[in-house]
Amino acid sequence: MTSARQGEQPVIYMDNNATTRVAPEVLAAMLPYFSDLYGNPSSMHKFGGQVGRQVAAARGQVAELIGAQPEELIFTSCGTESDSTAILAALQANPEKRHIVTTRVEHPAVKNLCEHLDRLTGHKHRVTQLPVDREGMLDLEQYEAALADDTAVVSVMWANNETGVIFPVEEMARIAKSRGILFHTDAVQAVGKIPINLAESAIDFLSISGHKLHAPKGIGVLYVRKGAPFAPLIIGGHQEKGRRGGTENVAAIIGLGQACELAAGRMEEENSRVRALRDKLEQGLLAQIPSSLLNGHPQKRLPNTTNISFEYVEGEAILLHLDQYGICASSGSACTSGSLEPSHVMRAMGVPFTAAHGSVRLSLSVYNTEAEVDFVVEKLPGIIAKLREMSPFWQSSHQGAVGGASCPCSCS
Ligand SMILES: *Cc1c(COP(=O)(O)O)cnc(C)c1O
């Protein structure tokens, strides 16, 4: 298998929560649908019909991975579309109910939609964003107390993209159901990484995105429990039983089916070999770099994700230095957006200012090797030491002259 390069350098890709490589098996399964098999799955002729049968087979592969029935799945264009469709469908089903319960640490796909519904539509909807504790966990008593008579829908992510923290969504869905409230979960980071069995859950809606599990970008799935109320977001043709208009993205659907089958077969490896690599990486960095701390619950976490804060340095500067070695990672500080604010997830967790700015997320996949982990553990301590030498905040905090409350972020 060829590996990605930038210039002469091999890429060490540890940003799998942002997107993943398309698995070679997935690409191979997709290719015929860009050449010979170009029929429309809705056509009456055999040429299109054979494509329709393969789309049905792919739906079965996705259903198998999450314990759903194929009819409960709707193909969409992405995770974001699935999230919007689910939440808006739930609200439409209960026009007299105006309350939404979600969390402070949702992906923007859910967070910004809920804030939009709250603020920009003239406060037609009321949104409760549940807080998290220092380890990124929710308090279930606080959750129960937040549910009101006019709560239409709860939307809580299965696993957090920045920290990997896993929420007890199955239990939360049972509680919602007992109160007659619909439950949606953004499971984009969870699907393919941890076992999911919807046959035994009270979850009404669940979102999936292809490009987070080695399928291509631009394909998503929304699971809608049989019997749950539904209203389409995109109205058009009869595709997806009238639940999502638009000719199917056939090649991507075939690819997603293949990716789900692969993921089912690799779940064991993800939770043993990938987890061990993540732990080696995390322990190596925490042991070698002073004033570093783990963000997120140490156990209740995805097997592939670690998020570590290096105090008194700026995440973006760390990323630029890692990039020089071809190492791809992400940061929880949002200087790219022009704001000096750390991410909403770090803020919700109450990560101290000096640490929130220096948070780095490393997210692995089955394609990572031990040699790559060793390389990162070898290079990162030197990067942090160098940045700290240049940091007035590190200097002052280590000469007892703390006090300057201005931002340590070096970007403007
Ligand atoms: C990536 C991601 C999304 C968005 O998925 P797209 O397919 O990129 O729209 C939504 N939620 C979570 C948790 C994600 O990580």
Short mmCIF file of C-alpha atoms and ligand atoms in Angstrom, two decimals:
data_model
loop_
_atom_site.label_atom_id
_atom_site.label_comp_id
_atom_site.label_asym_id
_atom_site.label_seq_id
_atom_site.Cartn_x
_atom_site.Cartn_y
_atom_site.Cartn_z
CA MET A 1 0.00 0.00 0.00
CA THR A 2 1.37 3.43 -0.89
CA SER A 3 1.58 5.86 1.96
CA ALA A 4 0.84 9.56 1.83
CA ARG A 5 3.73 11.99 1.45
CA GLN A 6 4.23 15.73 1.51
CA GLY A 7 7.22 16.46 -0.71
CA GLU A 8 10.00 14.00 0.16
CA GLN A 9 8.61 13.31 3.59
CA PRO A 10 6.26 10.48 4.56
CA VAL A 11 3.15 11.73 6.32
CA ILE A 12 2.58 10.49 9.84
CA TYR A 13 -1.16 10.83 10.02
CA MET A 14 -2.53 11.17 13.55
CA ASP A 15 -5.59 13.27 12.76
CA ASN A 16 -8.13 10.53 12.14
CA ASN A 17 -10.90 12.30 14.08
CA ALA A 18 -10.74 15.06 11.42
CA THR A 19 -10.89 12.64 8.52
CA THR A 20 -9.51 9.24 7.54
CA ARG A 21 -7.83 7.76 4.51
CA VAL A 22 -10.12 5.88 2.17
CA ALA A 23 -9.28 2.21 2.74
CA PRO A 24 -7.79 0.61 -0.41
CA GLU A 25 -10.54 -2.05 -0.30
CA VAL A 26 -13.13 0.74 -0.21
CA LEU A 27 -11.62 2.51 -3.20
CA ALA A 28 -11.48 -0.76 -5.14
CA ALA A 29 -15.17 -1.43 -4.41
CA MET A 30 -16.11 2.07 -5.58
CA LEU A 31 -14.17 2.28 -8.85
CA PRO A 32 -16.56 0.31 -11.11
CA TYR A 33 -19.33 2.79 -10.23
CA PHE A 34 -17.28 5.59 -11.82
CA SER A 35 -16.91 3.65 -15.07
CA ASP A 36 -18.99 0.72 -16.26
CA LEU A 37 -21.69 0.69 -13.59
CA TYR A 38 -23.06 4.18 -14.08
CA GLY A 39 -26.76 3.30 -14.14
CA ASN A 40 -29.32 5.11 -12.02
CA PRO A 41 -30.44 2.78 -9.22
CA SER A 42 -34.04 3.97 -9.71
CA SER A 43 -34.21 3.05 -13.42
CA MET A 44 -36.55 0.34 -14.65
CA HIS A 45 -33.95 -1.31 -16.88
CA LYS A 46 -31.64 -4.09 -15.76
CA PHE A 47 -28.58 -1.87 -16.20
CA GLY A 48 -29.78 0.49 -13.48
CA GLY A 49 -31.39 -2.29 -11.47
CA GLN A 50 -28.09 -4.07 -10.88
CA VAL A 51 -26.77 -0.84 -9.33
CA GLY A 52 -29.90 -0.60 -7.19
CA ARG A 53 -29.24 -4.09 -5.85
CA GLN A 54 -25.69 -3.11 -4.87
CA VAL A 55 -26.98 0.00 -3.08
CA ALA A 56 -29.35 -2.30 -1.18
CA ALA A 57 -26.43 -4.58 -0.31
CA ALA A 58 -24.43 -1.62 0.99
CA ARG A 59 -27.39 -0.57 3.15
CA GLY A 60 -27.30 -4.07 4.62
CA GLN A 61 -23.57 -3.76 5.38
CA VAL A 62 -24.13 -0.48 7.25
CA ALA A 63 -27.14 -1.93 9.11
CA GLU A 64 -25.10 -4.97 10.19
CA LEU A 65 -22.37 -2.81 11.81
CA ILE A 66 -24.83 -0.97 14.08
CA GLY A 67 -27.51 -3.62 14.64
CA ALA A 68 -30.15 -1.74 12.66
CA GLN A 69 -32.61 -2.91 10.03
CA PRO A 70 -31.76 -1.77 6.48
CA GLU A 71 -35.10 0.09 6.13
CA GLU A 72 -34.16 2.21 9.13
CA LEU A 73 -31.23 3.81 7.25
CA ILE A 74 -31.29 6.89 5.04
CA PHE A 75 -28.24 7.82 2.98
CA THR A 76 -27.38 11.52 3.26
CA SER A 77 -24.50 13.71 2.07
CA CYS A 78 -22.60 13.91 5.39
CA GLY A 79 -22.76 13.73 9.16
CA THR A 80 -23.87 17.35 9.33
CA GLU A 81 -26.87 16.71 7.10
CA SER A 82 -27.83 13.69 9.22
CA ASP A 83 -27.66 15.79 12.40
CA SER A 84 -29.76 18.61 10.95
CA THR A 85 -32.32 16.22 9.47
CA ALA A 86 -32.81 14.36 12.75
CA ILE A 87 -33.16 17.39 14.99
CA LEU A 88 -35.45 19.29 12.62
CA ALA A 89 -37.59 16.17 12.05
CA ALA A 90 -38.00 15.70 15.79
CA LEU A 91 -39.02 19.34 16.23
CA GLN A 92 -41.46 19.14 13.35
CA ALA A 93 -43.06 16.06 14.88
CA ASN A 94 -43.75 18.00 18.07
CA PRO A 95 -44.61 21.54 17.00
CA GLU A 96 -46.10 22.35 20.40
CA LYS A 97 -42.88 21.39 22.20
CA ARG A 98 -40.13 23.98 22.07
CA HIS A 99 -37.35 22.71 24.25
CA ILE A 100 -34.12 21.02 23.11
CA VAL A 101 -31.63 19.36 25.47
CA THR A 102 -28.05 19.01 24.28
CA THR A 103 -24.53 19.47 25.69
CA ARG A 104 -21.89 22.18 25.70
CA VAL A 105 -19.40 19.93 23.94
CA GLU A 106 -21.30 18.93 20.79
CA HIS A 107 -19.71 19.16 17.34
CA PRO A 108 -20.65 22.43 15.56
CA ALA A 109 -23.02 20.36 13.38
CA VAL A 110 -25.32 20.06 16.41
CA LYS A 111 -24.18 22.97 18.56
CA ASN A 112 -24.55 25.66 15.93
CA LEU A 113 -27.89 24.31 14.71
CA CYS A 114 -29.28 24.39 18.27
CA GLU A 115 -27.92 27.88 18.88
CA HIS A 116 -29.40 28.97 15.58
CA LEU A 117 -32.79 27.58 16.61
CA ASP A 118 -32.51 29.31 19.98
CA ARG A 119 -31.29 32.75 18.96
CA LEU A 120 -31.79 33.36 15.30
CA THR A 121 -35.37 32.19 15.01
CA GLY A 122 -36.57 34.72 17.56
CA HIS A 123 -36.31 32.34 20.51
CA LYS A 124 -38.99 30.07 19.16
CA HIS A 125 -36.98 27.25 20.70
CA ARG A 126 -35.36 27.03 24.11
CA VAL A 127 -32.08 25.15 24.33
CA THR A 128 -30.46 23.64 27.42
CA GLN A 129 -26.77 22.86 26.94
CA LEU A 130 -25.72 20.44 29.68
CA PRO A 131 -22.35 21.21 31.29
CA VAL A 132 -19.55 18.66 31.64
CA ASP A 133 -17.13 18.13 34.51
CA ARG A 134 -13.34 18.49 34.47
CA GLU A 135 -13.05 15.05 32.82
CA GLY A 136 -15.61 15.91 30.17
CA MET A 137 -18.39 13.76 31.65
CA LEU A 138 -22.10 14.55 32.04
CA ASP A 139 -24.07 14.35 35.27
CA LEU A 140 -27.13 12.13 34.69
CA GLU A 141 -29.09 13.69 37.54
CA GLN A 142 -28.59 17.08 35.99
CA TYR A 143 -29.72 15.57 32.68
CA GLU A 144 -32.93 14.17 34.16
CA ALA A 145 -33.64 17.47 35.86
CA ALA A 146 -33.23 19.30 32.54
CA LEU A 147 -35.97 17.27 30.81
CA ALA A 148 -39.19 19.26 30.79
CA ASP A 149 -42.79 18.72 29.72
CA ASP A 150 -42.12 20.65 26.55
CA THR A 151 -38.83 18.92 25.66
CA ALA A 152 -39.14 17.76 22.05
CA VAL A 153 -35.75 16.20 21.52
CA VAL A 154 -32.47 15.36 23.21
CA SER A 155 -29.32 15.45 21.07
CA VAL A 156 -26.16 14.11 22.74
CA MET A 157 -23.06 12.87 20.95
CA TRP A 158 -21.93 9.28 21.47
CA ALA A 159 -18.22 10.16 21.56
CA ASN A 160 -16.52 13.53 21.57
CA ASN A 161 -14.36 14.38 18.57
CA GLU A 162 -11.82 16.44 20.55
CA THR A 163 -11.28 14.25 23.60
CA GLY A 164 -12.77 10.89 22.64
CA VAL A 165 -14.90 10.93 25.82
CA ILE A 166 -17.84 8.50 25.55
CA PHE A 167 -21.26 9.51 26.88
CA PRO A 168 -23.77 6.95 28.25
CA VAL A 169 -26.20 7.64 25.41
CA GLU A 170 -28.03 4.31 25.66
CA GLU A 171 -28.98 5.00 29.27
CA MET A 172 -29.81 8.62 28.41
CA ALA A 173 -32.06 7.43 25.56
CA ARG A 174 -33.95 5.08 27.92
CA ILE A 175 -34.55 7.97 30.30
CA ALA A 176 -35.79 10.19 27.43
CA LYS A 177 -38.08 7.43 26.16
CA SER A 178 -39.64 6.97 29.59
CA ARG A 179 -40.56 10.66 29.41
CA GLY A 180 -41.90 10.44 25.86
CA ILE A 181 -38.99 12.47 24.44
CA LEU A 182 -37.22 11.70 21.16
CA PHE A 183 -33.48 10.98 21.35
CA HIS A 184 -30.83 11.73 18.73
CA THR A 185 -27.15 10.87 18.96
CA ASP A 186 -24.32 12.13 16.78
CA ALA A 187 -22.37 8.87 16.60
CA VAL A 188 -19.96 10.06 13.91
CA GLN A 189 -16.88 9.36 16.08
CA ALA A 190 -18.23 6.19 17.65
CA VAL A 191 -19.35 4.12 14.66
CA GLY A 192 -16.64 1.66 13.65
CA LYS A 193 -14.58 2.31 16.78
CA ILE A 194 -16.78 0.85 19.52
CA PRO A 195 -19.60 -1.74 19.35
CA ILE A 196 -23.08 -0.33 18.71
CA ASN A 197 -26.26 -2.40 18.74
CA LEU A 198 -29.35 -0.36 17.99
CA ALA A 199 -31.61 -3.41 18.16
CA GLU A 200 -31.26 -3.18 21.93
CA SER A 201 -31.46 0.55 22.41
CA ALA A 202 -34.03 3.30 22.83
CA ILE A 203 -32.20 5.66 20.47
CA ASP A 204 -34.54 7.15 17.85
CA PHE A 205 -32.04 8.87 15.53
CA LEU A 206 -28.31 8.27 14.97
CA SER A 207 -25.89 10.07 12.63
CA ILE A 208 -22.95 8.52 10.77
CA SER A 209 -20.34 10.12 8.50
CA GLY A 210 -18.42 8.04 5.95
CA HIS A 211 -15.14 9.93 5.99
CA LYS A 212 -14.56 9.27 9.68
CA LEU A 213 -14.42 5.51 9.08
CA HIS A 214 -12.30 5.10 5.95
CA ALA A 215 -15.08 5.74 3.41
CA PRO A 216 -14.97 8.88 1.25
CA LYS A 217 -16.07 12.40 2.14
CA GLY A 218 -19.57 13.42 1.14
CA ILE A 219 -21.57 10.41 2.34
CA GLY A 220 -23.50 10.06 5.57
CA VAL A 221 -26.28 7.98 7.06
CA LEU A 222 -29.18 8.82 9.31
CA TYR A 223 -30.69 5.96 11.28
CA VAL A 224 -34.38 6.50 12.05
CA ARG A 225 -35.90 3.92 14.37
CA LYS A 226 -38.88 2.14 12.84
CA GLY A 227 -41.98 3.99 14.06
CA ALA A 228 -40.14 7.19 14.99
CA PRO A 229 -41.68 10.32 13.47
CA PHE A 230 -39.83 11.66 10.46
CA ALA A 231 -39.91 14.61 8.07
CA PRO A 232 -37.40 14.98 5.22
CA LEU A 233 -35.00 17.90 5.11
CA ILE A 234 -34.45 17.64 1.35
CA ILE A 235 -37.69 17.27 -0.51
CA GLY A 236 -37.59 16.01 -4.07
CA GLY A 237 -37.72 12.63 -5.75
CA HIS A 238 -38.82 9.35 -4.24
CA GLN A 239 -35.27 8.24 -3.38
CA GLU A 240 -34.71 6.75 0.06
CA LYS A 241 -38.48 6.05 0.23
CA GLY A 242 -39.17 9.77 -0.07
CA ARG A 243 -37.15 10.53 3.02
CA ARG A 244 -34.25 12.20 1.20
CA GLY A 245 -34.62 13.43 -2.37
CA GLY A 246 -31.71 13.42 -4.81
CA THR A 247 -30.11 10.71 -6.92
CA GLU A 248 -28.02 8.47 -4.71
CA ASN A 249 -24.25 9.04 -4.45
CA VAL A 250 -23.87 5.44 -5.62
CA ALA A 251 -20.08 5.04 -5.54
CA ALA A 252 -19.81 6.60 -2.08
CA ILE A 253 -22.66 4.41 -0.79
CA ILE A 254 -20.90 1.30 -2.09
CA GLY A 255 -17.69 2.55 -0.44
CA LEU A 256 -19.42 3.17 2.86
CA GLY A 257 -20.91 -0.32 2.83
CA GLN A 258 -17.46 -1.79 2.28
CA ALA A 259 -15.98 0.46 4.99
CA CYS A 260 -18.61 -0.72 7.50
CA GLU A 261 -17.86 -4.36 6.75
CA LEU A 262 -14.14 -3.67 7.19
CA ALA A 263 -14.79 -1.80 10.44
CA ALA A 264 -16.78 -4.73 11.84
CA GLY A 265 -13.83 -7.00 11.11
CA ARG A 266 -11.31 -4.55 12.60
CA MET A 267 -13.17 -3.55 15.76
CA GLU A 268 -11.09 -6.04 17.74
CA GLU A 269 -7.82 -4.59 16.40
CA GLU A 270 -9.05 -1.04 17.06
CA ASN A 271 -9.70 -1.93 20.69
CA SER A 272 -6.47 -3.86 21.23
CA ARG A 273 -3.59 -2.86 18.94
CA VAL A 274 -4.71 0.73 18.23
CA ARG A 275 -5.58 1.25 21.89
CA ALA A 276 -2.14 -0.04 22.92
CA LEU A 277 -0.46 2.33 20.45
CA ARG A 278 -2.51 5.25 21.77
CA ASP A 279 -1.61 4.34 25.35
CA LYS A 280 2.08 4.07 24.48
CA LEU A 281 1.97 7.46 22.77
CA GLU A 282 0.09 9.09 25.64
CA GLN A 283 2.19 7.59 28.41
CA GLY A 284 5.41 8.41 26.58
CA LEU A 285 4.47 12.05 26.16
CA LEU A 286 3.07 12.53 29.67
CA ALA A 287 6.15 10.90 31.20
CA GLN A 288 8.70 12.89 29.22
CA ILE A 289 7.12 16.33 29.09
CA PRO A 290 6.76 18.26 32.36
CA SER A 291 3.57 20.27 32.96
CA SER A 292 1.57 18.14 30.55
CA LEU A 293 -1.87 16.79 31.37
CA LEU A 294 -4.47 14.54 29.82
CA ASN A 295 -7.80 16.11 28.80
CA GLY A 296 -10.86 13.88 29.13
CA HIS A 297 -11.84 10.86 31.18
CA PRO A 298 -8.89 8.43 31.18
CA GLN A 299 -11.05 5.30 30.75
CA LYS A 300 -14.40 6.30 29.26
CA ARG A 301 -12.79 7.18 25.95
CA LEU A 302 -12.47 6.03 22.35
CA PRO A 303 -9.50 3.69 21.88
CA ASN A 304 -7.85 5.88 19.23
CA THR A 305 -7.91 9.38 20.74
CA THR A 306 -5.66 11.27 23.13
CA ASN A 307 -5.84 14.97 23.95
CA ILE A 308 -2.95 16.40 25.94
CA SER A 309 -2.30 19.93 27.16
CA PHE A 310 1.24 21.26 27.28
CA GLU A 311 1.10 24.21 29.64
CA TYR A 312 2.41 27.65 28.64
CA VAL A 313 2.75 26.87 24.96
CA GLU A 314 0.36 27.50 22.14
CA GLY A 315 -1.29 24.61 20.31
CA GLU A 316 -0.93 26.11 16.88
CA ALA A 317 2.82 26.58 17.34
CA ILE A 318 3.10 22.93 18.35
CA LEU A 319 1.19 21.87 15.23
CA LEU A 320 3.46 23.91 12.96
CA HIS A 321 6.54 22.28 14.46
CA LEU A 322 5.00 18.80 14.19
CA ASP A 323 4.14 19.57 10.58
CA GLN A 324 7.85 20.07 9.82
CA TYR A 325 8.31 16.37 10.60
CA GLY A 326 5.24 15.42 8.55
CA ILE A 327 3.24 14.72 11.71
CA CYS A 328 -0.45 15.63 11.33
CA ALA A 329 -2.40 16.48 14.50
CA SER A 330 -5.05 18.97 15.68
CA SER A 331 -5.24 21.58 18.39
CA GLY A 332 -7.99 22.60 20.77
CA SER A 333 -7.15 26.25 20.43
CA ALA A 334 -9.00 28.06 17.73
CA CYS A 335 -6.54 30.74 16.68
CA THR A 336 -7.16 29.79 13.06
CA SER A 337 -10.58 31.34 13.35
CA GLY A 338 -9.00 34.62 14.41
CA SER A 339 -10.28 34.33 17.95
CA LEU A 340 -7.88 33.75 20.80
CA GLU A 341 -10.34 31.49 22.53
CA PRO A 342 -9.59 27.85 23.28
CA SER A 343 -12.16 25.42 21.85
CA HIS A 344 -15.64 25.27 23.35
CA VAL A 345 -14.87 21.74 24.53
CA MET A 346 -11.78 22.78 26.52
CA ARG A 347 -13.70 25.73 27.97
CA ALA A 348 -16.69 23.57 28.93
CA MET A 349 -14.31 21.19 30.74
CA GLY A 350 -12.79 24.09 32.66
CA VAL A 351 -9.28 23.37 31.41
CA PRO A 352 -7.14 26.20 32.87
CA PHE A 353 -6.28 29.00 30.49
CA THR A 354 -2.55 28.22 30.36
CA ALA A 355 -3.30 24.59 29.46
CA ALA A 356 -6.30 25.00 27.15
CA HIS A 357 -4.21 26.97 24.68
CA GLY A 358 -1.62 24.23 24.46
CA SER A 359 -3.93 21.30 23.84
CA VAL A 360 -3.08 18.84 21.08
CA ARG A 361 -5.27 16.02 19.82
CA LEU A 362 -3.64 12.93 18.37
CA SER A 363 -6.11 10.48 16.84
CA LEU A 364 -4.92 7.15 15.45
CA SER A 365 -6.29 4.50 13.12
CA VAL A 366 -5.51 0.92 12.15
CA TYR A 367 -3.02 2.32 9.64
CA ASN A 368 -0.70 3.72 12.32
CA THR A 369 2.41 1.80 13.31
CA GLU A 370 4.50 1.53 16.46
CA ALA A 371 7.42 3.16 14.61
CA GLU A 372 5.25 6.24 14.02
CA VAL A 373 4.30 6.42 17.69
CA ASP A 374 7.97 6.11 18.68
CA PHE A 375 8.88 8.90 16.27
CA VAL A 376 6.31 11.29 17.78
CA VAL A 377 7.39 10.42 21.32
CA GLU A 378 10.97 11.13 20.24
CA LYS A 379 10.28 14.49 18.57
CA LEU A 380 7.55 16.18 20.61
CA PRO A 381 9.44 16.71 23.90
CA GLY A 382 12.10 18.73 22.06
CA ILE A 383 9.45 20.84 20.33
CA ILE A 384 7.76 21.68 23.62
CA ALA A 385 11.08 22.49 25.33
CA LYS A 386 12.04 24.81 22.48
CA LEU A 387 8.69 26.60 22.51
CA ARG A 388 8.84 27.00 26.27
CA GLU A 389 12.27 28.58 26.04
CA MET A 390 10.66 31.28 23.93
CA SER A 391 7.56 31.60 26.09
CA PRO A 392 7.54 34.52 28.53
CA PHE A 393 4.73 32.74 30.38
CA TRP A 394 6.79 29.63 30.95
CA GLN A 395 9.75 31.79 32.00
CA SER A 396 7.73 33.90 34.41
CA SER A 397 5.84 30.95 35.88
CA HIS A 398 9.15 29.24 36.51
CA GLN A 399 10.72 32.30 38.09
CA GLY A 400 7.77 32.84 40.40
CA ALA A 401 6.80 36.03 38.60
CA VAL A 402 3.36 35.00 37.39
CA GLY A 403 0.70 37.66 37.05
CA GLY A 404 0.47 38.86 33.47
CA ALA A 405 -3.04 37.84 32.53
CA SER A 406 -2.73 38.48 28.81
CA CYS A 407 -3.07 35.73 26.29
CA PRO A 408 -0.06 33.44 25.72
CA CYS A 409 -1.22 32.90 22.17
CA SER A 410 1.38 34.15 19.70
CA CYS A 411 -0.93 34.51 16.73
CA SER A 412 -2.48 37.83 15.94
C1 LIG B 1 -16.84 15.13 11.63
C2 LIG B 1 -17.97 15.19 12.57
C3 LIG B 1 -19.24 15.63 12.15
C4 LIG B 1 -19.50 16.16 10.77
O1 LIG B 1 -19.48 15.17 9.77
P1 LIG B 1 -19.38 15.65 8.23
O2 LIG B 1 -19.58 14.39 7.45
O3 LIG B 1 -18.00 16.19 8.08
O4 LIG B 1 -20.43 16.65 8.02
C5 LIG B 1 -20.27 15.63 13.06
N1 LIG B 1 -20.08 15.22 14.32
C6 LIG B 1 -18.89 14.77 14.76
C7 LIG B 1 -18.76 14.30 16.17
C8 LIG B 1 -17.79 14.76 13.91
O5 LIG B 1 -16.61 14.34 14.36
#
